[in-house]
């Protein structure tokens, strides 16, 4: 089997099965496990899969640049956003992560909402301009342009002074085995720091993120109150966490 044929096979298995176990696939098709692993390394380097122990998982489309992500699953993000906005009680303090789904949450908030919002995203902060009754506190630090959020030691230190009712967490991948993941180590650390400052953390996960994985773990499912998603499939049902469907 030619290399291009093997790649097509691997991509098809990722699409249909949602994962590749190198040992099992090698035995099934009569190709050495080393060859499968080498192909997966090449595919991962090309951004076509996310390697994990023993094989690979689908790569998340949410690792694309910010402008591109604004056009991905717009309807799904809006449904997730409305469900998230409904959880915000008047007078509460909410931490909002960066990202396009969280921006949709801001747009779903009633203009007369009275609340306090803490964010490390200048994009989210500026989107709250018309919410006259929302107090906005911005955490500063090194700007991670992929998600338009502040990260780094200064941002983590600032986050320790915050105590919130809710944190709406954005991730790039949600997978029963790989957990909650994102593509940058510093951003993952910042998300963990923010989650530790909230009574409840909810994951915002439109359907394109379900069943996919990125390189860095953010949190175990045990540390979140629930996942808000518009997806309804076997992968969602396999998650070991409460799911809010929308």
mmCIF file of C-alpha atoms in Angstrom:
data_model
loop_
_atom_site.group_PDB
_atom_site.id
_atom_site.type_symbol
_atom_site.label_atom_id
_atom_site.label_comp_id
_atom_site.label_asym_id
_atom_site.label_seq_id
_atom_site.Cartn_x
_atom_site.Cartn_y
_atom_site.Cartn_z
ATOM 1 C CA UNK A 1 0.000 0.000 0.000
ATOM 2 C CA UNK A 2 1.415 3.366 -1.046
ATOM 3 C CA UNK A 3 1.967 6.129 1.495
ATOM 4 C CA UNK A 4 -0.843 8.249 0.007
ATOM 5 C CA UNK A 5 -3.224 5.273 0.207
ATOM 6 C CA UNK A 6 -2.283 4.663 3.819
ATOM 7 C CA UNK A 7 -2.901 8.329 4.667
ATOM 8 C CA UNK A 8 -6.336 8.200 3.024
ATOM 9 C CA UNK A 9 -7.130 5.071 5.010
ATOM 10 C CA UNK A 10 -6.030 6.661 8.270
ATOM 11 C CA UNK A 11 -8.026 9.821 7.609
ATOM 12 C CA UNK A 12 -11.108 7.745 6.778
ATOM 13 C CA UNK A 13 -10.747 5.763 10.017
ATOM 14 C CA UNK A 14 -10.451 8.980 12.016
ATOM 15 C CA UNK A 15 -13.618 10.240 10.345
ATOM 16 C CA UNK A 16 -15.660 7.062 10.810
ATOM 17 C CA UNK A 17 -14.290 5.628 14.075
ATOM 18 C CA UNK A 18 -13.172 8.818 15.805
ATOM 19 C CA UNK A 19 -9.813 7.266 16.733
ATOM 20 C CA UNK A 20 -6.981 5.034 15.511
ATOM 21 C CA UNK A 21 -5.377 2.310 17.589
ATOM 22 C CA UNK A 22 -2.134 1.622 15.740
ATOM 23 C CA UNK A 23 -1.738 -1.959 16.925
ATOM 24 C CA UNK A 24 -5.284 -2.976 15.962
ATOM 25 C CA UNK A 25 -5.205 -1.277 12.567
ATOM 26 C CA UNK A 26 -1.811 -2.771 11.725
ATOM 27 C CA UNK A 27 -3.133 -6.274 12.420
ATOM 28 C CA UNK A 28 -6.332 -5.610 10.445
ATOM 29 C CA UNK A 29 -4.734 -4.371 7.218
ATOM 30 C CA UNK A 30 -1.430 -6.238 7.340
ATOM 31 C CA UNK A 31 0.840 -3.216 7.752
ATOM 32 C CA UNK A 32 3.553 -3.027 10.387
ATOM 33 C CA UNK A 33 2.722 -1.057 13.515
ATOM 34 C CA UNK A 34 5.903 0.966 13.016
ATOM 35 C CA UNK A 35 4.658 2.045 9.585
ATOM 36 C CA UNK A 36 1.319 3.131 11.022
ATOM 37 C CA UNK A 37 3.051 5.105 13.768
ATOM 38 C CA UNK A 38 5.374 6.749 11.260
ATOM 39 C CA UNK A 39 2.419 7.745 9.100
ATOM 40 C CA UNK A 40 0.659 9.183 12.132
ATOM 41 C CA UNK A 41 3.740 11.234 13.029
ATOM 42 C CA UNK A 42 3.795 12.684 9.523
ATOM 43 C CA UNK A 43 0.063 13.399 9.636
ATOM 44 C CA UNK A 44 0.362 15.070 13.038
ATOM 45 C CA UNK A 45 3.179 17.271 11.729
ATOM 46 C CA UNK A 46 0.847 18.295 8.893
ATOM 47 C CA UNK A 47 -1.953 19.086 11.356
ATOM 48 C CA UNK A 48 -4.140 16.187 10.211
ATOM 49 C CA UNK A 49 -4.445 14.318 13.519
ATOM 50 C CA UNK A 50 -3.535 14.501 17.186
ATOM 51 C CA UNK A 51 -1.248 11.695 18.290
ATOM 52 C CA UNK A 52 -2.001 10.022 21.615
ATOM 53 C CA UNK A 53 -0.591 6.966 23.361
ATOM 54 C CA UNK A 54 -1.109 3.989 21.067
ATOM 55 C CA UNK A 55 -2.569 5.872 18.127
ATOM 56 C CA UNK A 56 -4.318 9.105 17.194
ATOM 57 C CA UNK A 57 -7.494 11.165 17.552
ATOM 58 C CA UNK A 58 -9.143 13.695 15.226
ATOM 59 C CA UNK A 59 -7.541 17.112 15.384
ATOM 60 C CA UNK A 60 -9.785 19.989 16.433
ATOM 61 C CA UNK A 61 -10.762 22.623 13.830
ATOM 62 C CA UNK A 62 -10.731 25.101 16.713
ATOM 63 C CA UNK A 63 -6.931 25.343 16.472
ATOM 64 C CA UNK A 64 -7.356 27.571 13.405
ATOM 65 C CA UNK A 65 -6.648 31.299 13.683
ATOM 66 C CA UNK A 66 -9.155 33.582 15.384
ATOM 67 C CA UNK A 67 -10.567 35.071 12.158
ATOM 68 C CA UNK A 68 -11.153 31.617 10.663
ATOM 69 C CA UNK A 69 -12.833 30.318 13.823
ATOM 70 C CA UNK A 70 -15.390 33.126 13.703
ATOM 71 C CA UNK A 71 -16.964 31.395 10.704
ATOM 72 C CA UNK A 72 -16.955 27.851 12.130
ATOM 73 C CA UNK A 73 -20.230 26.364 13.441
ATOM 74 C CA UNK A 74 -21.804 29.774 13.981
ATOM 75 C CA UNK A 75 -25.295 28.391 14.669
ATOM 76 C CA UNK A 76 -23.975 25.830 17.136
ATOM 77 C CA UNK A 77 -21.958 28.436 18.998
ATOM 78 C CA UNK A 78 -25.027 30.648 19.264
ATOM 79 C CA UNK A 79 -27.060 27.800 20.779
ATOM 80 C CA UNK A 80 -24.300 27.050 23.255
ATOM 81 C CA UNK A 81 -24.046 30.760 24.049
ATOM 82 C CA UNK A 82 -27.754 31.126 24.797
ATOM 83 C CA UNK A 83 -27.670 28.136 27.154
ATOM 84 C CA UNK A 84 -24.630 29.569 28.931
ATOM 85 C CA UNK A 85 -26.110 33.053 29.231
ATOM 86 C CA UNK A 86 -29.206 31.559 30.866
ATOM 87 C CA UNK A 87 -27.023 30.293 33.741
ATOM 88 C CA UNK A 88 -25.904 33.803 34.727
ATOM 89 C CA UNK A 89 -27.901 35.127 37.660
ATOM 90 C CA UNK A 90 -28.346 38.890 38.212
ATOM 91 C CA UNK A 91 -25.741 40.174 40.628
ATOM 92 C CA UNK A 92 -23.352 37.280 40.057
ATOM 93 C CA UNK A 93 -19.647 37.415 39.244
ATOM 94 C CA UNK A 94 -18.653 35.554 36.087
ATOM 95 C CA UNK A 95 -15.264 34.797 34.547
ATOM 96 C CA UNK A 96 -15.372 34.681 30.762
ATOM 97 C CA UNK A 97 -12.645 32.908 28.831
ATOM 98 C CA UNK A 98 -11.585 34.189 25.421
ATOM 99 C CA UNK A 99 -12.638 32.783 22.070
ATOM 100 C CA UNK A 100 -15.439 32.978 19.550
ATOM 101 C CA UNK A 101 -17.975 30.953 21.558
ATOM 102 C CA UNK A 102 -17.489 33.155 24.602
ATOM 103 C CA UNK A 103 -17.934 36.200 22.400
ATOM 104 C CA UNK A 104 -21.279 34.710 21.380
ATOM 105 C CA UNK A 105 -22.147 34.409 25.098
ATOM 106 C CA UNK A 106 -21.605 38.161 25.521
ATOM 107 C CA UNK A 107 -23.881 38.852 22.584
ATOM 108 C CA UNK A 108 -26.555 36.630 24.146
ATOM 109 C CA UNK A 109 -26.592 38.548 27.439
ATOM 110 C CA UNK A 110 -29.528 40.881 28.111
ATOM 111 C CA UNK A 111 -28.465 44.492 27.788
ATOM 112 C CA UNK A 112 -29.989 45.273 31.196
ATOM 113 C CA UNK A 113 -28.134 42.480 33.026
ATOM 114 C CA UNK A 114 -26.547 43.518 36.319
ATOM 115 C CA UNK A 115 -23.438 41.464 36.916
ATOM 116 C CA UNK A 116 -19.664 41.548 37.252
ATOM 117 C CA UNK A 117 -17.538 40.052 34.487
ATOM 118 C CA UNK A 118 -13.862 39.218 34.831
ATOM 119 C CA UNK A 119 -11.972 38.354 31.651
ATOM 120 C CA UNK A 120 -8.432 38.055 30.344
ATOM 121 C CA UNK A 121 -9.640 38.805 26.821
ATOM 122 C CA UNK A 122 -9.616 42.402 25.512
ATOM 123 C CA UNK A 123 -12.045 41.268 22.804
ATOM 124 C CA UNK A 124 -14.569 40.081 25.383
ATOM 125 C CA UNK A 125 -14.098 43.210 27.490
ATOM 126 C CA UNK A 126 -14.746 45.559 24.571
ATOM 127 C CA UNK A 127 -17.819 43.561 23.506
ATOM 128 C CA UNK A 128 -19.402 44.399 26.878
ATOM 129 C CA UNK A 129 -19.323 48.127 26.165
ATOM 130 C CA UNK A 130 -23.091 48.425 25.687
ATOM 131 C CA UNK A 131 -23.918 46.481 28.854
ATOM 132 C CA UNK A 132 -24.083 49.524 31.080
ATOM 133 C CA UNK A 133 -24.905 47.554 34.250
ATOM 134 C CA UNK A 134 -22.050 45.069 33.887
ATOM 135 C CA UNK A 135 -18.867 45.880 35.766
ATOM 136 C CA UNK A 136 -15.894 44.662 33.731
ATOM 137 C CA UNK A 137 -12.498 43.743 35.176
ATOM 138 C CA UNK A 138 -9.696 42.900 32.746
ATOM 139 C CA UNK A 139 -6.774 40.645 33.655
ATOM 140 C CA UNK A 140 -3.601 41.660 31.852
ATOM 141 C CA UNK A 141 -0.485 39.829 30.733
ATOM 142 C CA UNK A 142 1.211 38.604 27.560
ATOM 143 C CA UNK A 143 -1.290 38.627 24.697
ATOM 144 C CA UNK A 144 -1.763 35.223 23.086
ATOM 145 C CA UNK A 145 -3.043 36.356 19.699
ATOM 146 C CA UNK A 146 -4.473 33.008 18.606
ATOM 147 C CA UNK A 147 -7.295 33.402 21.130
ATOM 148 C CA UNK A 148 -6.849 37.094 21.951
ATOM 149 C CA UNK A 149 -6.292 36.421 25.658
ATOM 150 C CA UNK A 150 -3.674 37.376 28.241
ATOM 151 C CA UNK A 151 -1.486 34.540 29.511
ATOM 152 C CA UNK A 152 1.732 34.113 31.450
ATOM 153 C CA UNK A 153 2.872 34.471 35.039
ATOM 154 C CA UNK A 154 1.486 37.993 35.531
ATOM 155 C CA UNK A 155 -1.962 36.961 34.340
ATOM 156 C CA UNK A 156 -2.002 33.840 36.521
ATOM 157 C CA UNK A 157 -0.973 35.893 39.557
ATOM 158 C CA UNK A 158 -3.726 38.441 38.889
ATOM 159 C CA UNK A 159 -6.299 35.658 38.558
ATOM 160 C CA UNK A 160 -5.605 34.536 42.142
ATOM 161 C CA UNK A 161 -7.301 37.662 43.432
ATOM 162 C CA UNK A 162 -10.611 36.784 41.771
ATOM 163 C CA UNK A 163 -13.501 34.876 43.357
ATOM 164 C CA UNK A 164 -16.368 34.142 40.976
ATOM 165 C CA UNK A 165 -19.631 32.236 40.857
ATOM 166 C CA UNK A 166 -19.130 30.873 37.328
ATOM 167 C CA UNK A 167 -16.341 30.376 34.823
ATOM 168 C CA UNK A 168 -17.199 29.706 31.202
ATOM 169 C CA UNK A 169 -14.261 27.749 29.834
ATOM 170 C CA UNK A 170 -13.369 27.517 26.170
ATOM 171 C CA UNK A 171 -11.388 24.526 24.903
ATOM 172 C CA UNK A 172 -10.442 23.218 21.483
ATOM 173 C CA UNK A 173 -11.117 19.548 22.179
ATOM 174 C CA UNK A 174 -13.543 17.473 24.262
ATOM 175 C CA UNK A 175 -12.924 13.732 24.186
ATOM 176 C CA UNK A 176 -13.941 10.933 26.592
ATOM 177 C CA UNK A 177 -10.350 9.631 26.713
ATOM 178 C CA UNK A 178 -8.191 12.703 26.051
ATOM 179 C CA UNK A 179 -10.360 14.970 28.215
ATOM 180 C CA UNK A 180 -10.492 18.754 27.868
ATOM 181 C CA UNK A 181 -7.624 20.039 25.755
ATOM 182 C CA UNK A 182 -6.235 23.118 24.053
ATOM 183 C CA UNK A 183 -3.349 23.844 21.723
ATOM 184 C CA UNK A 184 -1.029 25.996 23.869
ATOM 185 C CA UNK A 185 0.608 25.138 27.194
ATOM 186 C CA UNK A 186 0.507 28.668 28.618
ATOM 187 C CA UNK A 187 -3.135 29.082 27.654
ATOM 188 C CA UNK A 188 -3.966 25.753 29.313
ATOM 189 C CA UNK A 189 -2.272 26.934 32.519
ATOM 190 C CA UNK A 190 -4.227 30.191 32.432
ATOM 191 C CA UNK A 191 -7.508 28.343 32.000
ATOM 192 C CA UNK A 192 -6.694 26.140 34.996
ATOM 193 C CA UNK A 193 -5.874 29.192 37.096
ATOM 194 C CA UNK A 194 -9.213 30.792 36.247
ATOM 195 C CA UNK A 195 -11.145 27.589 36.914
ATOM 196 C CA UNK A 196 -9.660 27.406 40.405
ATOM 197 C CA UNK A 197 -11.144 30.831 41.193
ATOM 198 C CA UNK A 198 -14.776 29.951 40.363
ATOM 199 C CA UNK A 199 -17.351 27.977 42.285
ATOM 200 C CA UNK A 200 -18.513 26.248 39.081
ATOM 201 C CA UNK A 201 -16.830 25.831 35.703
ATOM 202 C CA UNK A 202 -18.852 25.108 32.571
ATOM 203 C CA UNK A 203 -17.231 24.067 29.306
ATOM 204 C CA UNK A 204 -18.451 25.732 26.109
ATOM 205 C CA UNK A 205 -18.254 23.059 23.414
ATOM 206 C CA UNK A 206 -19.985 23.476 20.080
ATOM 207 C CA UNK A 207 -20.193 20.265 18.063
ATOM 208 C CA UNK A 208 -16.957 20.639 16.067
ATOM 209 C CA UNK A 209 -14.961 20.266 19.304
ATOM 210 C CA UNK A 210 -16.655 17.067 20.476
ATOM 211 C CA UNK A 211 -14.586 13.939 19.852
ATOM 212 C CA UNK A 212 -11.417 15.865 19.017
ATOM 213 C CA UNK A 213 -8.191 16.542 20.896
ATOM 214 C CA UNK A 214 -5.335 19.023 21.079
ATOM 215 C CA UNK A 215 -1.883 18.769 22.649
ATOM 216 C CA UNK A 216 -2.351 20.106 26.181
ATOM 217 C CA UNK A 217 -4.757 19.007 28.904
ATOM 218 C CA UNK A 218 -6.701 21.801 30.595
ATOM 219 C CA UNK A 219 -8.757 20.075 33.302
ATOM 220 C CA UNK A 220 -10.119 16.630 34.149
ATOM 221 C CA UNK A 221 -13.860 16.216 33.762
ATOM 222 C CA UNK A 222 -14.150 15.854 37.540
ATOM 223 C CA UNK A 223 -13.193 19.526 37.924
ATOM 224 C CA UNK A 224 -16.063 20.945 35.852
ATOM 225 C CA UNK A 225 -19.748 21.288 36.636
ATOM 226 C CA UNK A 226 -20.839 20.464 33.109
ATOM 227 C CA UNK A 227 -20.338 20.657 29.367
ATOM 228 C CA UNK A 228 -22.683 22.845 27.319
ATOM 229 C CA UNK A 229 -22.975 21.520 23.771
ATOM 230 C CA UNK A 230 -25.237 21.383 20.752
ATOM 231 C CA UNK A 231 -23.899 17.935 19.824
ATOM 232 C CA UNK A 232 -25.965 14.810 20.442
ATOM 233 C CA UNK A 233 -24.033 11.630 19.694
ATOM 234 C CA UNK A 234 -22.356 8.634 21.295
ATOM 235 C CA UNK A 235 -19.247 10.652 22.125
ATOM 236 C CA UNK A 236 -21.285 13.141 24.144
ATOM 237 C CA UNK A 237 -23.037 10.312 25.965
ATOM 238 C CA UNK A 238 -19.664 8.784 26.837
ATOM 239 C CA UNK A 239 -18.484 11.916 28.654
ATOM 240 C CA UNK A 240 -18.151 11.396 32.404
ATOM 241 C CA UNK A 241 -19.648 14.778 33.234
ATOM 242 C CA UNK A 242 -23.134 16.375 33.261
ATOM 243 C CA UNK A 243 -24.103 17.615 29.805
ATOM 244 C CA UNK A 244 -26.363 20.607 29.102
ATOM 245 C CA UNK A 245 -27.815 20.024 25.638
ATOM 246 C CA UNK A 246 -29.007 22.930 23.547
#
